[in-house]
Coordinates of C-alpha atoms and ligand atoms in Angstrom, one line a residue:
X197 CA -45.7 44.7 81.5
X198 CA -44.2 43.0 79.3
X199 CA -39.6 42.8 79.4
X200 CA -37.7 44.2 76.0
X201 CA -33.9 42.8 75.1
X202 CA -32.7 43.9 72.3
X203 CA -29.5 41.8 71.1
X204 CA -27.3 42.8 67.9
X205 CA -28.0 38.9 67.2
X206 CA -30.7 36.4 68.6
X207 CA -30.6 32.7 67.6
X208 CA -33.5 30.9 68.0
X209 CA -33.3 27.2 68.2
X210 CA -30.7 25.3 71.0
X211 CA -29.4 22.0 69.1
X212 CA -26.4 22.3 67.3
X213 CA -26.5 24.9 64.5
X214 CA -28.4 26.9 67.2
X215 CA -25.1 26.2 70.2
X216 CA -22.7 26.4 67.6
X217 CA -23.8 30.1 66.1
X218 CA -23.9 31.4 69.6
X219 CA -20.1 30.4 70.1
X220 CA -19.1 32.0 67.1
X221 CA -21.4 35.1 67.6
X222 CA -20.1 35.7 71.2
X223 CA -16.5 35.2 70.9
X224 CA -17.4 38.1 67.6
X225 CA -18.2 39.8 71.0
X226 CA -21.7 40.7 69.6
X227 CA -23.1 39.3 72.6
X228 CA -25.5 37.1 71.3
X229 CA -29.0 35.8 73.0
X230 CA -30.1 32.4 72.9
X231 CA -33.9 31.4 72.8
X232 CA -33.8 27.5 73.7
X233 CA -37.1 26.2 73.0
X234 CA -39.0 23.5 74.8
X235 CA -36.4 21.3 73.6
X236 CA -33.0 22.0 75.0
X237 CA -30.6 20.9 72.8
X238 CA -32.5 19.4 69.8
X239 CA -33.0 16.3 68.8
X240 CA -29.4 15.0 70.1
X241 CA -31.0 14.9 73.5
X242 CA -33.7 12.0 72.7
X243 CA -31.2 9.7 72.0
X244 CA -28.8 7.6 73.0
X245 CA -25.0 6.8 71.5
X246 CA -23.6 9.2 68.6
X247 CA -21.4 7.7 67.1
X248 CA -20.1 10.2 64.6
X249 CA -19.2 13.1 66.6
X250 CA -15.6 14.2 64.9
X251 CA -13.4 13.1 68.4
X252 CA -15.8 11.5 70.1
X253 CA -15.9 7.9 69.7
X254 CA -18.8 7.5 71.7
X255 CA -20.6 9.8 73.0
X256 CA -23.9 10.0 74.4
X257 CA -26.7 12.9 72.7
X258 CA -27.8 14.7 76.3
X259 CA -24.1 14.8 77.4
X260 CA -23.3 16.3 74.0
X261 CA -25.3 19.1 73.9
X262 CA -25.2 20.0 77.4
X263 CA -21.1 20.5 76.7
X264 CA -22.6 22.8 73.8
X265 CA -24.5 24.9 75.6
X266 CA -21.7 25.0 78.7
X267 CA -19.7 26.2 75.8
X268 CA -22.1 28.8 74.4
X269 CA -22.4 30.3 77.7
X270 CA -18.7 30.0 78.7
X271 CA -18.1 32.2 75.9
X272 CA -20.1 34.7 76.3
X273 CA -23.4 34.2 75.2
X274 CA -27.1 34.6 77.2
X275 CA -28.6 31.1 77.1
X276 CA -32.7 32.1 78.0
X277 CA -35.3 29.6 78.5
X278 CA -38.0 30.3 76.4
X279 CA -39.6 30.1 73.6
X280 CA -40.4 32.3 70.2
X281 CA -44.6 32.2 69.8
X282 CA -44.4 34.8 66.7
X283 CA -41.5 36.4 64.5
X284 CA -42.3 39.7 63.0
X285 CA -39.4 40.0 60.0
X286 CA -41.3 42.8 58.4
X287 CA -39.0 45.7 60.3
X288 CA -36.0 46.5 61.9
X289 CA -35.5 45.7 64.8
X290 CA -36.6 42.4 64.4
X291 CA -39.2 41.3 66.6
X292 CA -39.8 38.2 68.7
X293 CA -42.3 37.6 71.2
X294 CA -41.6 34.9 73.3
X295 CA -44.1 32.7 75.4
X296 CA -43.1 34.2 78.8
X297 CA -44.0 37.5 77.2
X298 CA -40.9 39.0 76.6
X299 CA -39.8 40.8 73.4
X300 CA -36.8 40.1 71.8
X301 CA -35.8 42.6 69.3
X302 CA -32.5 42.1 66.9
X303 CA -30.4 43.1 64.5
X304 CA -29.6 40.3 62.4
X305 CA -31.8 36.8 63.3
X306 CA -30.6 33.6 63.8
X307 CA -32.8 30.3 63.1
X308 CA -31.6 27.5 64.5
X309 CA -35.0 26.0 64.8
X310 CA -34.4 22.3 63.2
X311 CA -37.1 19.8 63.1
X312 CA -39.8 17.9 64.5
X313 CA -41.2 13.8 64.2
X314 CA -43.4 13.6 62.0
X315 CA -46.6 11.7 62.3
X316 CA -48.6 8.8 60.4
X317 CA -51.5 11.4 60.7
X318 CA -54.2 8.4 61.5
X319 CA -57.0 9.3 63.9
X320 CA -56.3 6.1 66.6
X321 CA -52.4 7.2 66.5
X322 CA -53.2 10.8 67.9
X323 CA -55.9 8.9 70.1
X324 CA -53.2 6.3 71.5
X325 CA -50.3 9.3 71.6
X326 CA -48.8 8.7 75.2
X327 CA -50.6 5.6 75.7
X328 CA -48.7 3.3 73.4
X329 CA -47.5 5.3 70.9
X330 CA -44.6 7.7 70.9
X331 CA -41.9 9.3 68.6
X332 CA -39.2 8.6 70.9
X333 CA -37.9 4.6 72.1
X334 CA -35.2 6.9 74.2
X335 CA -37.9 8.6 75.9
X336 CA -40.7 5.9 76.5
X337 CA -38.2 2.3 75.0
X338 CA -38.5 1.4 79.2
X339 CA -42.0 1.5 80.0
X340 CA -42.3 -2.1 77.7
X341 CA -39.8 -4.3 79.2
X342 CA -41.0 -7.4 78.3
X343 CA -43.1 -6.9 75.7
X344 CA -43.3 -6.9 72.2
X345 CA -43.3 -3.5 70.0
X346 CA -43.5 -2.2 66.6
X347 CA -41.4 0.2 64.6
X348 CA -42.8 1.9 61.2
X349 CA -40.1 3.5 59.5
X350 CA -36.9 2.8 57.2
X351 CA -34.6 5.3 58.2
X352 CA -31.9 5.8 60.1
X353 CA -34.1 6.2 63.2
X354 CA -36.1 4.1 62.6
X355 CA -33.6 1.1 62.6
X356 CA -31.6 3.2 65.7
X357 CA -35.0 2.9 67.3
X358 CA -35.7 -0.7 66.5
X359 CA -31.6 -2.0 68.2
X360 CA -32.3 0.3 70.8
X361 CA -35.7 -1.2 72.0
X362 CA -34.5 -4.6 72.2
X363 CA -32.3 -3.4 75.3
X364 CA -36.1 -3.8 77.1
X365 CA -38.4 -5.7 74.1
X366 CA -38.9 -9.1 74.1
X367 CA -39.6 -8.6 70.4
X368 CA -39.5 -5.8 68.4
X369 CA -41.2 -5.5 64.4
X370 CA -40.0 -3.1 62.3
X371 CA -42.5 -1.8 59.7
X372 CA -42.0 -0.6 56.2
X373 CA -42.9 0.2 53.7
X374 CA -40.7 -1.0 50.9
X375 CA -38.6 -3.9 50.2
X376 CA -35.2 -2.0 50.7
X377 CA -34.2 0.1 53.9
X378 CA -32.8 3.8 53.6
X379 CA -30.8 3.2 56.5
X380 CA -26.5 3.3 56.6
X381 CA -26.0 -0.2 55.4
X382 CA -23.8 -0.9 58.5
X383 CA -26.8 0.1 61.1
X384 CA -28.7 -2.5 58.4
X385 CA -26.6 -5.5 59.4
X386 CA -26.8 -4.7 63.0
X387 CA -30.6 -4.6 62.1
X388 CA -30.8 -7.9 60.5
X389 CA -28.6 -9.9 62.6
X390 CA -30.3 -8.8 65.7
X391 CA -32.0 -12.5 66.8
X392 CA -35.2 -9.8 68.4
X393 CA -36.2 -8.1 65.2
X394 CA -38.3 -9.1 62.8
X395 CA -39.1 -7.4 59.7
X396 CA -42.1 -6.8 57.6
X397 CA -41.7 -5.6 54.3
X398 CA -44.1 -4.0 52.0
X399 CA -46.9 -3.3 54.8
X400 CA -47.9 0.4 55.2
X401 CA -50.6 0.8 58.7
X402 CA -53.9 1.8 58.6
X403 CA -54.8 1.4 62.0
X404 CA -53.5 1.4 65.8
X405 CA -55.7 -0.8 67.6
X406 CA -56.2 -0.4 71.3
X407 CA -58.2 -0.7 75.2
X408 CA -60.4 1.9 75.3
X409 CA -60.2 2.2 79.7
X410 CA -57.4 2.3 80.4
X411 CA -56.8 3.3 77.2
X412 CA -53.5 1.5 75.4
X413 CA -52.6 -0.4 72.5
X414 CA -52.6 -4.1 71.4
X415 CA -51.9 -4.3 68.3
X416 CA -51.3 -2.7 65.2
X417 CA -53.1 -3.1 61.5
X418 CA -51.2 -3.4 58.7
X419 CA -52.2 -3.6 54.6
X420 CA -50.0 -5.2 52.5
X421 CA -49.1 -2.5 49.7
X422 CA -48.3 -5.2 46.9
X423 CA -51.2 -7.8 47.9
X424 CA -53.7 -6.0 50.0
X425 CA -53.7 -8.3 53.0
X426 CA -54.3 -6.8 55.8
X427 CA -52.5 -8.4 59.1
X428 CA -52.9 -7.5 62.6
X429 CA -49.3 -7.4 64.9
X430 CA -49.9 -7.9 68.7
X431 CA -47.9 -5.1 70.4
X432 CA -48.0 -2.7 73.4
X433 CA -46.0 -0.1 72.3
X434 CA -45.8 1.6 69.0
X435 CA -42.9 3.4 68.0
X436 CA -43.4 5.9 64.8
X437 CA -40.0 6.9 63.3
X438 CA -40.6 8.5 59.8
X439 CA -39.0 11.0 59.9
X440 CA -38.6 14.6 60.6
X441 CA -40.4 18.3 59.0
X442 CA -38.8 21.0 59.7
X443 CA -40.3 23.7 62.2
X444 CA -40.3 26.5 59.9
X445 CA -44.1 27.3 61.4
X446 CA -42.5 31.0 62.8
X447 CA -41.2 32.3 59.0
X448 CA -43.5 30.5 57.0
X449 CA -45.7 33.4 55.6
X450 CA -41.8 36.0 55.7
X451 CA -39.7 33.8 54.3
X452 CA -39.0 31.6 50.7
X453 CA -39.4 28.4 51.5
X454 CA -39.0 24.7 49.3
X455 CA -38.7 21.1 49.3
X456 CA -42.1 20.9 52.3
X457 CA -40.9 24.3 54.3
X458 CA -37.6 24.1 54.6
X459 CA -35.7 27.2 54.9
X460 CA -34.0 28.3 51.3
X461 CA -30.5 29.7 51.8
X462 CA -27.9 31.2 49.0
X463 CA -25.7 28.7 47.6
X464 CA -22.9 28.3 50.3
X465 CA -24.1 30.8 52.6
X466 CA -26.9 31.4 55.3
X467 CA -28.5 34.1 53.8
X468 CA -32.4 33.7 53.9
X469 CA -34.2 35.6 51.8
X470 CA -34.6 38.8 53.7
X471 CA -31.1 40.2 54.7
X472 CA -30.1 40.1 58.5
X473 CA -32.2 36.7 58.5
X474 CA -30.0 33.7 58.8
X475 CA -30.2 30.2 59.0
X476 CA -28.6 26.8 59.6
X477 CA -29.3 23.2 60.8
X478 CA -31.6 20.9 59.5
X479 CA -34.2 23.7 59.3
X480 CA -33.0 24.9 56.0
X481 CA -31.0 21.5 55.1
X482 CA -32.9 18.5 53.6
X483 CA -30.4 16.7 52.8
X484 CA -27.5 16.2 54.9
X485 CA -29.2 16.8 58.5
X486 CA -26.5 15.2 61.4
X487 CA -25.8 17.1 63.8
X488 CA -22.2 18.1 62.3
X489 CA -23.5 19.5 59.1
X490 CA -26.2 21.6 61.6
X491 CA -22.8 23.0 64.4
X492 CA -20.9 23.5 60.6
X493 CA -24.2 25.7 59.0
X494 CA -24.4 27.7 63.2
X495 CA -20.9 28.4 62.9
X496 CA -21.6 30.1 58.3
X497 CA -24.5 32.0 60.4
X498 CA -22.8 33.3 62.8
X499 CA -19.6 34.4 60.5
X500 CA -22.7 36.0 57.5
X501 CA -24.4 37.4 61.0
X502 CA -21.1 38.9 61.2
X503 CA -20.4 40.6 58.0
X504 CA -24.0 41.2 57.8
X505 CA -24.1 43.8 61.0
X506 CA -20.4 44.8 60.2
X507 CA -21.5 46.5 57.0
X508 CA -24.9 48.0 58.3
X509 CA -22.0 50.4 60.8
Ligands
LIG678 P1 -32.4 20.8 66.5 O1 -31.4 19.7 67.0 O2 -33.0 19.8 66.0 O3 -32.7 21.6 67.5 C1 -33.9 22.8 67.1 C2 -33.9 23.3 68.3 O4 -34.8 24.8 67.9 C3 -34.6 22.6 69.8 O5 -33.5 23.3 70.8 C4 -35.7 23.6 70.1 O6 -36.3 23.4 71.1 C5 -35.8 24.5 69.6 N1 -36.6 25.9 68.5 C6 -37.8 25.1 67.9 N2 -38.5 25.9 67.7 C7 -38.6 26.6 68.6 C8 -39.0 28.5 68.9 N3 -40.0 28.7 68.4 N4 -38.5 29.4 70.3 C9 -37.7 28.8 70.4 N5 -37.1 27.7 70.0 C10 -37.3 26.7 69.6 N6 -27.0 13.3 63.9 C11 -25.8 12.4 63.9 O7 -25.1 13.1 63.2 N7 -25.8 11.9 64.6 C12 -26.5 11.3 65.4 O8 -26.2 10.0 65.6 C13 -28.0 11.4 65.5 N8 -28.7 10.6 65.7 C14 -30.2 11.6 65.5 C15 -31.0 10.5 66.8 C16 -32.4 10.9 66.7 C17 -32.9 9.7 67.6 C18 -32.7 11.5 65.7 C19 -34.4 12.7 66.0 C20 -31.9 12.7 64.5 C21 -30.4 12.3 65.0 N9 -29.5 13.1 64.1 C22 -28.1 12.3 63.8 C23 -29.6 14.2 63.7 C24 -29.5 15.6 64.5 O9 -30.2 15.2 65.1 C25 -29.3 16.8 63.7 O10 -29.4 16.5 62.4 C26 -29.0 17.5 64.6 O11 -30.2 17.6 65.5 C27 -30.1 18.7 63.9 O12 -29.6 20.1 64.2 P2 -30.2 21.5 64.6 O13 -29.8 22.5 65.4 O14 -30.8 22.3 63.6 O15 -31.5 21.3 65.1
LIG679 P1 -35.8 9.8 56.5 O1 -33.9 9.3 56.9 O2 -36.3 10.4 56.1 O3 -36.7 8.1 56.9 C1 -37.8 8.0 57.2 C2 -38.2 7.0 56.4 O4 -39.5 6.7 56.6 C3 -38.6 6.8 55.2 O5 -38.0 4.8 55.2 C4 -39.5 6.8 55.1 O6 -40.0 5.4 53.7 C5 -40.5 5.8 55.6 N1 -41.6 7.2 55.7 C6 -42.0 8.6 55.4 N2 -43.2 8.8 56.0 C7 -43.7 7.6 55.8 C8 -44.9 7.4 55.9 N3 -46.6 8.5 56.1 N4 -45.6 6.3 56.4 C9 -44.8 5.0 56.4 N5 -43.5 5.4 56.8 C10 -43.1 6.8 56.6 O7 -35.6 10.0 58.0 P2 -34.8 9.8 59.8 O8 -34.3 8.2 59.9 O9 -35.5 10.5 61.2 O10 -33.8 10.5 59.6 C11 -33.5 11.4 59.6 C12 -32.1 12.4 59.2 O11 -31.6 11.9 60.7 C13 -31.2 11.5 58.0 O12 -30.5 12.3 57.6 C14 -30.7 10.3 59.3 O13 -29.1 10.2 58.2 C15 -30.2 11.5 60.3 N6 -29.9 10.4 61.5 C16 -28.7 10.1 61.3 C17 -28.7 8.8 62.0 C18 -26.8 8.3 62.7 O14 -26.0 8.5 62.3 N7 -26.5 7.7 63.4 C19 -29.5 8.6 63.1 C20 -30.8 9.0 63.5 C21 -30.9 9.9 62.2 P3 -39.5 5.4 52.6 O15 -37.8 4.6 52.3 O16 -40.5 4.9 51.7 O17 -38.9 7.1 51.9

């Protein structure tokens, strides 16, 4: 029989927003349950150096997230390794069903499911995922020691991935669809100075070319968006770094969403369109998308949930 668990506050997601919400909810004696999902620690676990977390000039993303988890546990939050596959917000208590079969019910829910990597949507990208195509240089960069790689994108992630890959690859080509990057200036300066990195401006990737047996990437076919000319860039690895989409699948038919799937919250708060359901972090933020802003919203969500529960009593 499926296990049933009830808590005053259920937190879904274990990134900076989820763990901060857990710290605050636990200190308010709400005994929250936090369900981690398939990426315990969230997006920062796939990066290396974080240089903008206040109080740490340098900290490794995975280390920071382990510390946040330990902090949440130490305050009394129960951290559960599971994945919520469905969520019913139509009646109270709210009901979340997990992959393990456990059914979590809660008087208040804090959604902190963050965001996931976006893909180009090419059939050849799908075909070579795991065989040369990746969205995580930290996870897969090591395989490209002594080889040439391509990174696609123009934001902070793309620049960071390109710089990181220089630790292994002999050459990194960064392909961007426009003629300027949206990455921070300091990151751009590092990128442009790096002898192993070459920019290919105004190009969109049309196809990823490779071998069938054994499967492996051999080149990227890119088209100049101004002239239409096609170029094949030889490479063994392709890192897609074109941003992230909010993980709002669980609530897409239940809560008000905007800007391509971000959960709408009332300005200056974490209240969603359903009382008792709160959203924090990248799931609701299409502007800042930082660890510290996510953590800040996690704090707000726990305080909003605490006030909501007090009003119910
Ligand atoms: P996320 O970190 O996205 O975590 C979401 C969590 O939700 C995960 O634990 C996941 O397992 C869980 N989840 C999702 N769906 C379910 C479900 N159905 N059931 C249960 N759990 C679920 N920001 C900075 O400030 N500084 C940086 O240096 C920096 N570097 C970055 C480098 C990279 C490569 C990337 C991708 C991002 C970087 N960011 C950085 C951005 C930062 O990581 C995010 O803003 C932040 O992690 C968002 O936190 P979050 O808690 O909202 O969600
Ligand atoms: P982003 O800032 O949204 O940038 C995505 C990039 O990919 C853009 O340059 C975009 O091009 C390009 N792109 C989008 N769709 C594309 C497509 N279909 N084909 C080709 N190119 C495409 O995403 P991000 O770089 O992942 O950053 C996300 C957030 O995390 C940001 O807020 C960022 O500041 C934060 N972050 C911070 C750090 C840090 O502080 N060190 C590190 C990583 C991420 P256009 O420019 O033409 O739109």
